Short mmCIF file of C-alpha atoms in Angstrom, two decimals:
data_model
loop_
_atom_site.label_atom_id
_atom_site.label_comp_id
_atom_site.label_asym_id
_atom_site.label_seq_id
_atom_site.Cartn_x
_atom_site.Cartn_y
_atom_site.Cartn_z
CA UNK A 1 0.00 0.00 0.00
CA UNK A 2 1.29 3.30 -0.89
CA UNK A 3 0.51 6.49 1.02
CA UNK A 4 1.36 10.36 0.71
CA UNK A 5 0.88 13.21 2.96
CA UNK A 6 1.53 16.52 2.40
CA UNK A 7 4.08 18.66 4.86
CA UNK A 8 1.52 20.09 7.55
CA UNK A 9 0.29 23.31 6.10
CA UNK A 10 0.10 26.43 8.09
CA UNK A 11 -2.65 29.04 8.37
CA UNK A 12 -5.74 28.05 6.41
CA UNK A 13 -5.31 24.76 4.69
CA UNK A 14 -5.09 25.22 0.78
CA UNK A 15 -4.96 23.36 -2.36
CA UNK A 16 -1.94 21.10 -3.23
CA UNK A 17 -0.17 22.98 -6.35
CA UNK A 18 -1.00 21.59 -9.40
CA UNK A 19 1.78 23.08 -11.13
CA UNK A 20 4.08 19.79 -10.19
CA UNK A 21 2.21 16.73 -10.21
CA UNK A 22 3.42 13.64 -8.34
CA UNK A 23 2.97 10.20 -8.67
CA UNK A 24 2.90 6.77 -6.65
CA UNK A 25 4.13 3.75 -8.38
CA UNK A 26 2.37 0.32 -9.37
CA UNK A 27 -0.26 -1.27 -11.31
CA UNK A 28 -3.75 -2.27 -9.74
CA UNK A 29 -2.67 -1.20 -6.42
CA UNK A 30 -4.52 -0.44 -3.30
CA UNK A 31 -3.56 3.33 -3.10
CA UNK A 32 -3.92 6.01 -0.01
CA UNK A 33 -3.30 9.37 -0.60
CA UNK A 34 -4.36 12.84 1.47
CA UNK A 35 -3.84 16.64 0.69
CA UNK A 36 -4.41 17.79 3.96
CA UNK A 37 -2.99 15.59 7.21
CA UNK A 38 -5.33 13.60 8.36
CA UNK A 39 -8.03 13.75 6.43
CA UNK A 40 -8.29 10.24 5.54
CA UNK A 41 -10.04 8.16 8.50
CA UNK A 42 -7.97 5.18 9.76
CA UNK A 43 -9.09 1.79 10.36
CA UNK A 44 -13.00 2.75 8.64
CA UNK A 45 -14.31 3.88 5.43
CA UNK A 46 -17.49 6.15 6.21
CA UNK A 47 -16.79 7.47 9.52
CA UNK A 48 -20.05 9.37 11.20
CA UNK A 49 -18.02 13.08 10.34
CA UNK A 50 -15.07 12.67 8.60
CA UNK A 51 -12.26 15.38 9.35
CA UNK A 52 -12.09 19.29 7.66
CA UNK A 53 -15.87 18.99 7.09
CA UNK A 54 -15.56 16.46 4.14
CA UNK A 55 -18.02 13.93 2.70
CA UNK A 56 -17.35 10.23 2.24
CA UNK A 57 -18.17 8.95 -1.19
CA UNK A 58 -17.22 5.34 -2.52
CA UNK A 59 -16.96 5.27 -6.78
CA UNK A 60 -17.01 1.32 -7.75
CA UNK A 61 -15.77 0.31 -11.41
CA UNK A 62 -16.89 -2.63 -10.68
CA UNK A 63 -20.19 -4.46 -9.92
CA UNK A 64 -20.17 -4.91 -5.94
CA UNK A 65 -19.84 -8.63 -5.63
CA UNK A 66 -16.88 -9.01 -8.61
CA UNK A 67 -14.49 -11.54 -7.61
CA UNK A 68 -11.78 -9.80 -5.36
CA UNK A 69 -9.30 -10.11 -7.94
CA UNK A 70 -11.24 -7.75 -10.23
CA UNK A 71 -13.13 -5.80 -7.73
CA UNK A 72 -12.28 -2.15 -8.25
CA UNK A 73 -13.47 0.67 -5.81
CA UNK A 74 -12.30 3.79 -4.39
CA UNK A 75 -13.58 5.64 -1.40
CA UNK A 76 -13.37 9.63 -1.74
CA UNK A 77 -13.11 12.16 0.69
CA UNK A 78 -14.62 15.66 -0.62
CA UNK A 79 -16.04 19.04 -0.33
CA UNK A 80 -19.16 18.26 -1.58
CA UNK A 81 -20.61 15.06 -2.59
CA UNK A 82 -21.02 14.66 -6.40
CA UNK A 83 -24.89 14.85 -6.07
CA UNK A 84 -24.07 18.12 -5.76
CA UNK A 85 -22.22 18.44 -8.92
CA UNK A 86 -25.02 18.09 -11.68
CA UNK A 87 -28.16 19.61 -11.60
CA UNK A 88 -30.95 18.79 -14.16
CA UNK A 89 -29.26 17.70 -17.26
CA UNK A 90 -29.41 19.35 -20.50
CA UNK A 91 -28.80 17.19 -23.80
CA UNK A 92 -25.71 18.64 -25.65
CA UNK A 93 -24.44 18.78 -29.30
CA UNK A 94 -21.94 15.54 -29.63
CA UNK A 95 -20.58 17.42 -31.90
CA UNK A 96 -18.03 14.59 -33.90
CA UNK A 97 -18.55 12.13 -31.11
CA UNK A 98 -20.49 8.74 -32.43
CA UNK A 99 -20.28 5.61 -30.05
CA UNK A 100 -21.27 2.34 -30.90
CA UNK A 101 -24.13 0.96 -32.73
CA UNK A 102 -23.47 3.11 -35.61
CA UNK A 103 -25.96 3.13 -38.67
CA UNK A 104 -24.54 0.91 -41.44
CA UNK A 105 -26.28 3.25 -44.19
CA UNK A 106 -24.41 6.28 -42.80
CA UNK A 107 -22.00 6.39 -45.91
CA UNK A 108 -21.22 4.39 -49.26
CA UNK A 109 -17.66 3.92 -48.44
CA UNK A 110 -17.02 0.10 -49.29
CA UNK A 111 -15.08 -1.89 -47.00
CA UNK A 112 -11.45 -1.80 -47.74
CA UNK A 113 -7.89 -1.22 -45.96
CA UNK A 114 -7.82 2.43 -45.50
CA UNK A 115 -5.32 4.86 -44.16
CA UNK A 116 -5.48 8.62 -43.33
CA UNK A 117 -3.06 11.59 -43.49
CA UNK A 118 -2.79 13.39 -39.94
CA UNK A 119 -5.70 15.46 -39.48
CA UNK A 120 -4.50 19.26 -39.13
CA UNK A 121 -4.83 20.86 -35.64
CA UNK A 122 -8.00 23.29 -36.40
CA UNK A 123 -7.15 27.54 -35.92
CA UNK A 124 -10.44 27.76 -33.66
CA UNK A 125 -10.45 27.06 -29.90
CA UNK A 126 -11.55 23.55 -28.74
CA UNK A 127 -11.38 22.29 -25.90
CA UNK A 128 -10.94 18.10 -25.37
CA UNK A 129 -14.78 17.30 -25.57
CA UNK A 130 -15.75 19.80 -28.23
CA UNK A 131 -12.16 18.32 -30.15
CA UNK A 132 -12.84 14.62 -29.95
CA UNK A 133 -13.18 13.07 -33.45
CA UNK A 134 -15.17 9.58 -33.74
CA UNK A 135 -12.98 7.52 -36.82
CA UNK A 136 -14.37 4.16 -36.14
CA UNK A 137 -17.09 2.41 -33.61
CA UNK A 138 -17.09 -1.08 -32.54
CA UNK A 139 -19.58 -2.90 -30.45
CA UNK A 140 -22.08 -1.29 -28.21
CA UNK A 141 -21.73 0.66 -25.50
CA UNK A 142 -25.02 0.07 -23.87
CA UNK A 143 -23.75 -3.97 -23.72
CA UNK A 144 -20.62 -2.87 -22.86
CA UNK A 145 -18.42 -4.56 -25.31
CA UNK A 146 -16.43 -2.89 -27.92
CA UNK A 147 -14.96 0.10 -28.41
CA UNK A 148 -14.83 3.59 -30.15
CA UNK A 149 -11.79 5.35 -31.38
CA UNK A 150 -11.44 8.85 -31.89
CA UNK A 151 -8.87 11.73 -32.51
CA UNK A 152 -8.74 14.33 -30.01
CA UNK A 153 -7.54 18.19 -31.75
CA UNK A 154 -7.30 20.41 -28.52
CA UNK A 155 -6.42 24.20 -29.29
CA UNK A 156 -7.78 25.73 -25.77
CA UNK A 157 -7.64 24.49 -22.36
CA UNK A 158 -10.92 23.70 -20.42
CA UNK A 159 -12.02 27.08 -17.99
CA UNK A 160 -14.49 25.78 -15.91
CA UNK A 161 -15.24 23.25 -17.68
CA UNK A 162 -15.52 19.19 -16.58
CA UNK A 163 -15.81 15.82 -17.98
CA UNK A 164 -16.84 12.78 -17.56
CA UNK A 165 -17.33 9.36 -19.68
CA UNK A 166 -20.11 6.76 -18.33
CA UNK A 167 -19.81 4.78 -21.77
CA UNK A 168 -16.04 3.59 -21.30
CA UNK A 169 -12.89 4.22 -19.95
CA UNK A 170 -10.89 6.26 -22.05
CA UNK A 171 -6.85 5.73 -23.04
CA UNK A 172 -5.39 8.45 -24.33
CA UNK A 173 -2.00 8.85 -26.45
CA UNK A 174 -0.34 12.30 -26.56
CA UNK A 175 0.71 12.73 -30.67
CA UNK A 176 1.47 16.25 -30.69
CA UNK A 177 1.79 18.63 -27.78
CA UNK A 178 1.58 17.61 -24.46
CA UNK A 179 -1.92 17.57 -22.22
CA UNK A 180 -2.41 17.74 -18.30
CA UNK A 181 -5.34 16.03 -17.21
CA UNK A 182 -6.72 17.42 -13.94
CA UNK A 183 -8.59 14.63 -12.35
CA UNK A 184 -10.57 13.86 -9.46
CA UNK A 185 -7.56 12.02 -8.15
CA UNK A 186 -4.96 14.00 -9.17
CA UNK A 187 -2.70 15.73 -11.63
CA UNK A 188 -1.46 13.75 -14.39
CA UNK A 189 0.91 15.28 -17.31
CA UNK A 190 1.15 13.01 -20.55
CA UNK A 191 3.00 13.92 -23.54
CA UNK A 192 3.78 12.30 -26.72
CA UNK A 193 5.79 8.95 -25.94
CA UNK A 194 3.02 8.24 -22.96
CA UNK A 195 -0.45 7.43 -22.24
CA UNK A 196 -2.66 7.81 -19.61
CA UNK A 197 -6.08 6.06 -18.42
CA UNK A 198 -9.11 7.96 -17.34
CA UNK A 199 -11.38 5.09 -15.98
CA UNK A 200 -15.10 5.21 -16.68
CA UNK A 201 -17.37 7.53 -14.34
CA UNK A 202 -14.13 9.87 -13.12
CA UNK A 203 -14.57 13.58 -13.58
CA UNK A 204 -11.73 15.38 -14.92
CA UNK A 205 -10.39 18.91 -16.91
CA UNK A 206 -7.96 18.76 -19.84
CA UNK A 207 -5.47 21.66 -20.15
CA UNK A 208 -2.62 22.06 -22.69
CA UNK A 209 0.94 21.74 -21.90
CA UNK A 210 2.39 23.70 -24.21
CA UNK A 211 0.94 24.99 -27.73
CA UNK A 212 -1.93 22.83 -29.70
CA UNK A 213 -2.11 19.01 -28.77
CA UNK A 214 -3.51 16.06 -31.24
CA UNK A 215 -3.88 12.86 -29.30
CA UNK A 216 -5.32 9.19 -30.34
CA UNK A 217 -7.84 7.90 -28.10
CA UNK A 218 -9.21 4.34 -27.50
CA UNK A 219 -13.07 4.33 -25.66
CA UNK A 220 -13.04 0.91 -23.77
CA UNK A 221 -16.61 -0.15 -23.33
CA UNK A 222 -15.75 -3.69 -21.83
CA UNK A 223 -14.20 -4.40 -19.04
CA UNK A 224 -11.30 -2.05 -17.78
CA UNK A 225 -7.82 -2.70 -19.31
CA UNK A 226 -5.20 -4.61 -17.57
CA UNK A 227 -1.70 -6.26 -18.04
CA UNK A 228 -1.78 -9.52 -20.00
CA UNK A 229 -0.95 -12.61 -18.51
CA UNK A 230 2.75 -12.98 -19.23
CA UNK A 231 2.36 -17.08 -19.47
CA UNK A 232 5.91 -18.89 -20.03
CA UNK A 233 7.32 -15.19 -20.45
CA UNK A 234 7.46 -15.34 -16.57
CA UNK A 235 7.50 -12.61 -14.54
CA UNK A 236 9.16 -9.85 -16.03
CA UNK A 237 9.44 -7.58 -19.28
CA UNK A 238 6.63 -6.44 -21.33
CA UNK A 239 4.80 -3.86 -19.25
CA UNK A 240 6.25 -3.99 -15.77
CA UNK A 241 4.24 -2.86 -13.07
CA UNK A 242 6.48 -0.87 -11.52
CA UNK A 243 6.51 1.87 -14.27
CA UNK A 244 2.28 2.76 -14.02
CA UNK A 245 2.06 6.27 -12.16
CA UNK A 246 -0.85 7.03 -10.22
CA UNK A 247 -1.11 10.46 -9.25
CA UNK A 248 -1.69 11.98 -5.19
CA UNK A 249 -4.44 13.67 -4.50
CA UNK A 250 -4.73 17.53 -4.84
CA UNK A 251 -7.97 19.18 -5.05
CA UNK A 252 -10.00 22.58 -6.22
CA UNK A 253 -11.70 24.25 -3.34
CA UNK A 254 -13.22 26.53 -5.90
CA UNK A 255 -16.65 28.25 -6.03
CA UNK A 256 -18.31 29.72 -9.17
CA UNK A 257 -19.87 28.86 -12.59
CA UNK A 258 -19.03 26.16 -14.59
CA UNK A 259 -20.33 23.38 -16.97
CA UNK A 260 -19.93 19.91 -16.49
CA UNK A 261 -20.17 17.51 -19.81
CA UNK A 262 -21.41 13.79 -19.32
CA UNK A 263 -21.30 11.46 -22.09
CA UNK A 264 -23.67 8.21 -20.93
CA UNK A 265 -25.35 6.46 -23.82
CA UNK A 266 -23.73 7.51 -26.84
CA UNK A 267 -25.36 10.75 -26.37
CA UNK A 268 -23.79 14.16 -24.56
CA UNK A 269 -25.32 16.02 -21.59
CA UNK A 270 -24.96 18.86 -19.61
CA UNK A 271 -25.04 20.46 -16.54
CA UNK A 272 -24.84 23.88 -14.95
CA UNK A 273 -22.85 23.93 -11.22
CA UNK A 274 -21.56 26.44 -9.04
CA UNK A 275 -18.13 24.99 -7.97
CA UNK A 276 -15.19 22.77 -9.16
CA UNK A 277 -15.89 19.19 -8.87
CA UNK A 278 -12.56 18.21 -8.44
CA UNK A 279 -12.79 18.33 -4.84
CA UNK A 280 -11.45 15.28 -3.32
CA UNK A 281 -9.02 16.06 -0.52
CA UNK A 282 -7.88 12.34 -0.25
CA UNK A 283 -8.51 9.15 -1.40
CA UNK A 284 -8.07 5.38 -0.80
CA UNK A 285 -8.37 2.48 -3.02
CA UNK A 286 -7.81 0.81 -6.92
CA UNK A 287 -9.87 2.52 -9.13
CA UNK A 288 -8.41 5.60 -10.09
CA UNK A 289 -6.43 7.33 -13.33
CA UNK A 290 -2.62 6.73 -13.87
CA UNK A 291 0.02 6.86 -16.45
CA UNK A 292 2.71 5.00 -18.26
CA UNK A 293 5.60 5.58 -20.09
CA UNK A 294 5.46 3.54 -23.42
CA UNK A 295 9.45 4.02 -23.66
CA UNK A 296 9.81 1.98 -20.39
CA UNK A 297 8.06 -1.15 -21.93
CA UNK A 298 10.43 -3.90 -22.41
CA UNK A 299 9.94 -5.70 -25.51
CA UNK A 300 10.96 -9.35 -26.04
CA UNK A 301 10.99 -11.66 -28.99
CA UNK A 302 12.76 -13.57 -31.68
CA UNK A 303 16.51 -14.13 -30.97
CA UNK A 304 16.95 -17.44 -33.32
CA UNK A 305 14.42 -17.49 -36.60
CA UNK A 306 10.97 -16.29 -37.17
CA UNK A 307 8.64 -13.31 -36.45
CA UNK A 308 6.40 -13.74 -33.37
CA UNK A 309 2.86 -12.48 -33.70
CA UNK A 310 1.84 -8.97 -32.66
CA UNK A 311 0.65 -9.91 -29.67
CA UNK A 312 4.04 -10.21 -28.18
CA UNK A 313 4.04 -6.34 -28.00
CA UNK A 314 0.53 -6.09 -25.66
CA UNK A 315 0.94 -3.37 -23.38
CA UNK A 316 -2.64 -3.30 -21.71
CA UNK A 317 -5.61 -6.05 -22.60
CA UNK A 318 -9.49 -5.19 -21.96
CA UNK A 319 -10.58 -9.27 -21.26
CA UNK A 320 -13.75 -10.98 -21.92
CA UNK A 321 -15.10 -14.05 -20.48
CA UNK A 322 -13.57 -15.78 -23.50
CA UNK A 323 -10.14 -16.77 -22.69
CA UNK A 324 -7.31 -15.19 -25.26
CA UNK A 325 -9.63 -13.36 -26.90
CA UNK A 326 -9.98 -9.31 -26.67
CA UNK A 327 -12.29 -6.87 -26.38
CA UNK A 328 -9.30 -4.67 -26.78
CA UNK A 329 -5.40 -5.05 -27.06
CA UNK A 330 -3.49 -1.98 -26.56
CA UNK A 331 -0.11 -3.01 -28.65
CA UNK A 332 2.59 -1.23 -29.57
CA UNK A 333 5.87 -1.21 -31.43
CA UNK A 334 8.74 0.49 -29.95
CA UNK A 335 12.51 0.99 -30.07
CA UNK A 336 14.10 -3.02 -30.57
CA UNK A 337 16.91 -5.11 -31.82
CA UNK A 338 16.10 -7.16 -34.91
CA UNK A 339 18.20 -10.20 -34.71
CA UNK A 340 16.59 -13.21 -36.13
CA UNK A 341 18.28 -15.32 -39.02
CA UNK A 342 17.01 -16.35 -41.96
CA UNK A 343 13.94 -14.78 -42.04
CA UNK A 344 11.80 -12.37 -43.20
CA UNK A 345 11.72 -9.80 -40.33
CA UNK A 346 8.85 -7.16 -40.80
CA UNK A 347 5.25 -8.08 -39.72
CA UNK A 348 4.48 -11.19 -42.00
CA UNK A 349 1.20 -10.70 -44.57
CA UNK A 350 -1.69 -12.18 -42.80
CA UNK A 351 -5.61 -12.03 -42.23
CA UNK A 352 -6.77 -11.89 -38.63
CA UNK A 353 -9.89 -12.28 -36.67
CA UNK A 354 -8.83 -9.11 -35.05
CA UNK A 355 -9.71 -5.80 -36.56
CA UNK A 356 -6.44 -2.98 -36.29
CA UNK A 357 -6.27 0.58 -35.64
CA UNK A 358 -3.06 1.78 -36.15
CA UNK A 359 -1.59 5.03 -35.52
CA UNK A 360 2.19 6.46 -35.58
CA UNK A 361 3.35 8.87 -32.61
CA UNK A 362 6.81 9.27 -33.97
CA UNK A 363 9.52 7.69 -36.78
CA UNK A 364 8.65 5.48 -39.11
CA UNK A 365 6.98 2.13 -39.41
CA UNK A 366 8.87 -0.47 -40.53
CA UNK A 367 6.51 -2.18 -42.66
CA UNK A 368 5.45 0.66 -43.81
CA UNK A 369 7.70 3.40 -44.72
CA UNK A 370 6.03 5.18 -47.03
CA UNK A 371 3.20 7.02 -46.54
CA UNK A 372 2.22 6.33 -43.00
CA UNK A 373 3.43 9.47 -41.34
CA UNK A 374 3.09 10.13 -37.41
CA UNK A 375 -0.20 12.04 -36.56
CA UNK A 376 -1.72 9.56 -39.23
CA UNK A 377 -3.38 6.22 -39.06
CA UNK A 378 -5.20 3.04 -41.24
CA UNK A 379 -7.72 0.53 -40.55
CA UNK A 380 -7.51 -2.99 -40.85
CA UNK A 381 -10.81 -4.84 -40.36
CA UNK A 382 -11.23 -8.34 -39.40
CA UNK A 383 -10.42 -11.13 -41.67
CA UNK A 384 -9.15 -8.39 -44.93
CA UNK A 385 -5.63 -8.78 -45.88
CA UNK A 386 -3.01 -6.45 -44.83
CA UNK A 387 1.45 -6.92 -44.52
CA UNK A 388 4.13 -4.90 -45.46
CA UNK A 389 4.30 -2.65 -48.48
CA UNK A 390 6.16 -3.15 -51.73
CA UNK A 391 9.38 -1.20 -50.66
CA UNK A 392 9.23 -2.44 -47.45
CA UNK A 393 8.71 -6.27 -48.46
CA UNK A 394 11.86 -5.46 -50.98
CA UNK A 395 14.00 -4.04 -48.89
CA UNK A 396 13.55 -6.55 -46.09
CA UNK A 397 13.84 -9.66 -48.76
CA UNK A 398 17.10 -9.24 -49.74
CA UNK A 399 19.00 -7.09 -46.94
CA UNK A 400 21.98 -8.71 -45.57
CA UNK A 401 20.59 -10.63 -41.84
CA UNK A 402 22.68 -9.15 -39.82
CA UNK A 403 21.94 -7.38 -35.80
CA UNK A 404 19.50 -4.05 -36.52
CA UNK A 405 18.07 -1.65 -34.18
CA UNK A 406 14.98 -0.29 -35.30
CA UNK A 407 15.11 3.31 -33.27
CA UNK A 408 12.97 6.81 -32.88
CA UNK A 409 9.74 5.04 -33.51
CA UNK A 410 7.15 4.35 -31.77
CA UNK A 411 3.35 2.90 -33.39
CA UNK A 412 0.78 1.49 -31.63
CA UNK A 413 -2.49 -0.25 -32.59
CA UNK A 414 -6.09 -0.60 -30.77
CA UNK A 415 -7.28 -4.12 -31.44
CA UNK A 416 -10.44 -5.53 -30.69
CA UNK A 417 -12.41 -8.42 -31.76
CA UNK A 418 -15.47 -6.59 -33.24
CA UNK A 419 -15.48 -5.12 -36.56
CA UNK A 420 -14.37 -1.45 -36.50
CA UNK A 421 -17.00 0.65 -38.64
CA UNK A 422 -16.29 4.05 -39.95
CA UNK A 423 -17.85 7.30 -39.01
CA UNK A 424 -19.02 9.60 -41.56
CA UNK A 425 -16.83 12.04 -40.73
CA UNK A 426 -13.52 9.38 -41.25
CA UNK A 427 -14.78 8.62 -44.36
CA UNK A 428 -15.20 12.39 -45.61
CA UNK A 429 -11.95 13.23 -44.96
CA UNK A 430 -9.61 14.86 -47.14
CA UNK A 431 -6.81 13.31 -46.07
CA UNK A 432 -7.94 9.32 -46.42
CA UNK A 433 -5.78 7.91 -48.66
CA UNK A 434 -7.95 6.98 -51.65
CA UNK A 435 -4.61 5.21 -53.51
CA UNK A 436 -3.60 3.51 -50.16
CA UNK A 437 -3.88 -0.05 -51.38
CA UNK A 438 -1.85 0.68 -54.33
CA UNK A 439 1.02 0.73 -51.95
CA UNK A 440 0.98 -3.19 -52.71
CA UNK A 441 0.15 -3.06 -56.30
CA UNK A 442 4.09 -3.48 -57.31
CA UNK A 443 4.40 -7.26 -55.54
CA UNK A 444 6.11 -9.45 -58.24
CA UNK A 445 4.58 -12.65 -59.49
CA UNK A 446 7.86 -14.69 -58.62
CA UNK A 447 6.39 -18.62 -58.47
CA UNK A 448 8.73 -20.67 -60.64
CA UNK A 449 7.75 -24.21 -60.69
CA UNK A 450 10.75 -25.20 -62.63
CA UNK A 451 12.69 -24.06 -59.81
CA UNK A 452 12.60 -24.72 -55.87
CA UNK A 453 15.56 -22.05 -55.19
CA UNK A 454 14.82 -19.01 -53.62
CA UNK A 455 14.44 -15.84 -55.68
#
């Protein structure tokens, strides 16, 4: 169990500073944190009056009789309890948001591998919820299974302004710019090269870092992402536990106007309050936001022949009750050695049950490195082919096998089971490639029956 406490603060007590966030350190941990000394009770959850005046609130991710190994709750100590944070609700303008369940007949785009150009950063001020950008929907939401995911083009911070997801959790990776996310929790700073995880029902503020931000964003509808099962791996590499960053608690004792958004049902509310929600002075449990570092994962795989499959590079899985098979599989491709002999080392042609969105943070792809430019990002649906490109399968075919370090790059895909469909908006875009598959038109006819050698 991990606990902070603040120096004792003189005078009146006041807010932590947000301007340096801290962290504590672990995965799925049991977490205690206060801003003010005692203000978390000891030995009780829901004492009769807790200290400074504060109200006890429990927020469960998790239905109440989960098995204890899943069972997610926290237990809040606020201002004000969140029934004082809405008032009657208001439906809102989604704006570019769509969520799962998405009319089939809302475009004649065919089915097809597709791949987009980086969507320019807009001159207009948006905040995070008026930037979010559905590109495809899978699943439901309402049977919560699936996923949505969505580009997020932030030009202004949020001023009194709040948000919070009932549909999903909500992963987001930094592209461009860097974002602080002001949570009920915490403070948490992400920036290109990291992620962070808002989970579903927590109130929070996004703010920009420095300068215009574009970010890739996965909406989890299932159950709540966590590290794979390593199997004969063993206990180490891959994600390590060690590296996730939760933040301590710091809160807004802040009275005036402001406008909290609620997405719940594919649809988008609001509601008028008088005071910061983010008003939670400590906090105990395992259901809160955190961070990670995608340049701390440590990747393994081939060191003799062959190419493992993708899966080998699973940072976070969202399970079902199917065994090895995901709702979602966060998965990227980082910085690694290349060593394997005799074989053909990019990301082998295929067809997968799986459907793949891909995106590109920084560098270049190796199997595809033309064309797929960070900022951008394709689609591969379920059971349509996909592999390397011509130059790519060219180069890689007859390069002399000898150690390589693929470096600066960093990709990623969101992986799910369902088929991914694609929004209206995605498929009006100026910037989809409409020439995309020609990228393997160029693949030589080389089958020579007269003779077994190699080309």
């Amino acid at each position: 169990m991990n606990k902070h406490v603040t120096p004792k603060l003189r005078g009146k007590p006041e807010a932590l500073s947000v301007t340096d966030p801290r962290y504590m350190s672990g995965f799925g941990n049991s977490f205690e944190t206060e801003s003010l000394p005692g203000a978390l009770p000891v030995g009780r959850n829901s004492p009769q009056r807790p200290a400074y005046g504060l109200y006890a609130e429990q927020l469960s991710g998790s239905p109440f009789t989960a098995p204890q190994a899943t069972n997610q709750r926290s237990w809040l100590y606020r201002i004000r309890p969140t029934v004082k944070h809405t008032r009657r609700f208001r439906k809102a303008d989604r704006g570019l948001i769509r969520t799962g369940g998405l009319d089939r007949d809302e475009h004649e785009m065919p089915i097809g591998q597709m791949r987009w150009d980086p969507i320019p950063l807009p001159k207009k001020g948006q905040c995070f919820v008026e930037g979010l950008a559905t590109i495809t929907v899978a699943g439901d939401c309402d049977s919560q299974a699936g996923m949505a995911a969505h580009m997020a083009l932030v030009t202004r911070s949020m001023q009194d302004e709040y948000f919070f997801n009932a549909d999903g959790e909500l992963l987001i990776v930094p592209q461009e710019g860097g974002l602080r996310l002001r949570t009920e929790f915490g403070i948490i700073d992400v920036k290109p090269g990291e992620t962070a995880i808002i989970p579903r029902g927590v109130i929070f503020a996004v703010d920009l870092l420095a300068g215009p931000a574009r970010a890739y964003v996965c909406e989890n509808y299932g159950g709540g992402f966590t590290l794979p099962d390593r199997g004969p791996i063993g206990a180490n590499c891959l994600a390590n536990p060690r590296d996730f960053l939760t933040p301590v608690a710091a809160y807004e004792d802040k009275e005036g106007k402001a406008l909290l958004h609620v997405k719940w049902g594919g649809q988008l509310y609001a509601t008028e309050i008088d005071q910061s929600p983010l008003d939670v002075v400590a906090w105990h449990g395992n259901y809160a936001p955190y961070k990670y570092d995608l340049r701390t994962y440590s990747p393994v795989g081939a060191i003799s022949f062959d190419h493992p499959d993708p899966s080998i590079f699973t940072v976070m899985t969202s399970p079902t009750g199917e065994p090895g098979t995901a709702n979602i599989d966060f998965v990227i491709f980082p910085e690694r050695w290349m060593v394997a002999e005799n074989t053909f080392r990019p990301p082998w042609y295929h067809r997968n049950i799986m459907s793949e969105f891909m995106g590109l943070i920084y560098g270049i792809y190796d199997a595809k490195p033309e064309g797929f430019v960070p900022g951008g990002f394709s689609l591969h649906n379920m059971m349509l082919p996909h592999g390397p490109d011509t130059p790519a399968y060219e180069q890689a075919s007859t390069v002399e096998l000898k150690p390589h370090k693929l470096t600066g790059t960093m990709a990623f895909m969101f992986e799910t089971r369902f088929p991914q469909r694609v929004t209206a908006y995605a498929a009006g875009l100026p910037g989809l490639q409409k020439d995309y598959i020609a990228c393997w038109t160029d693949l030589k006819k080389r089958f020579d029956p007269a003779n077994r050698e190699p080309w």
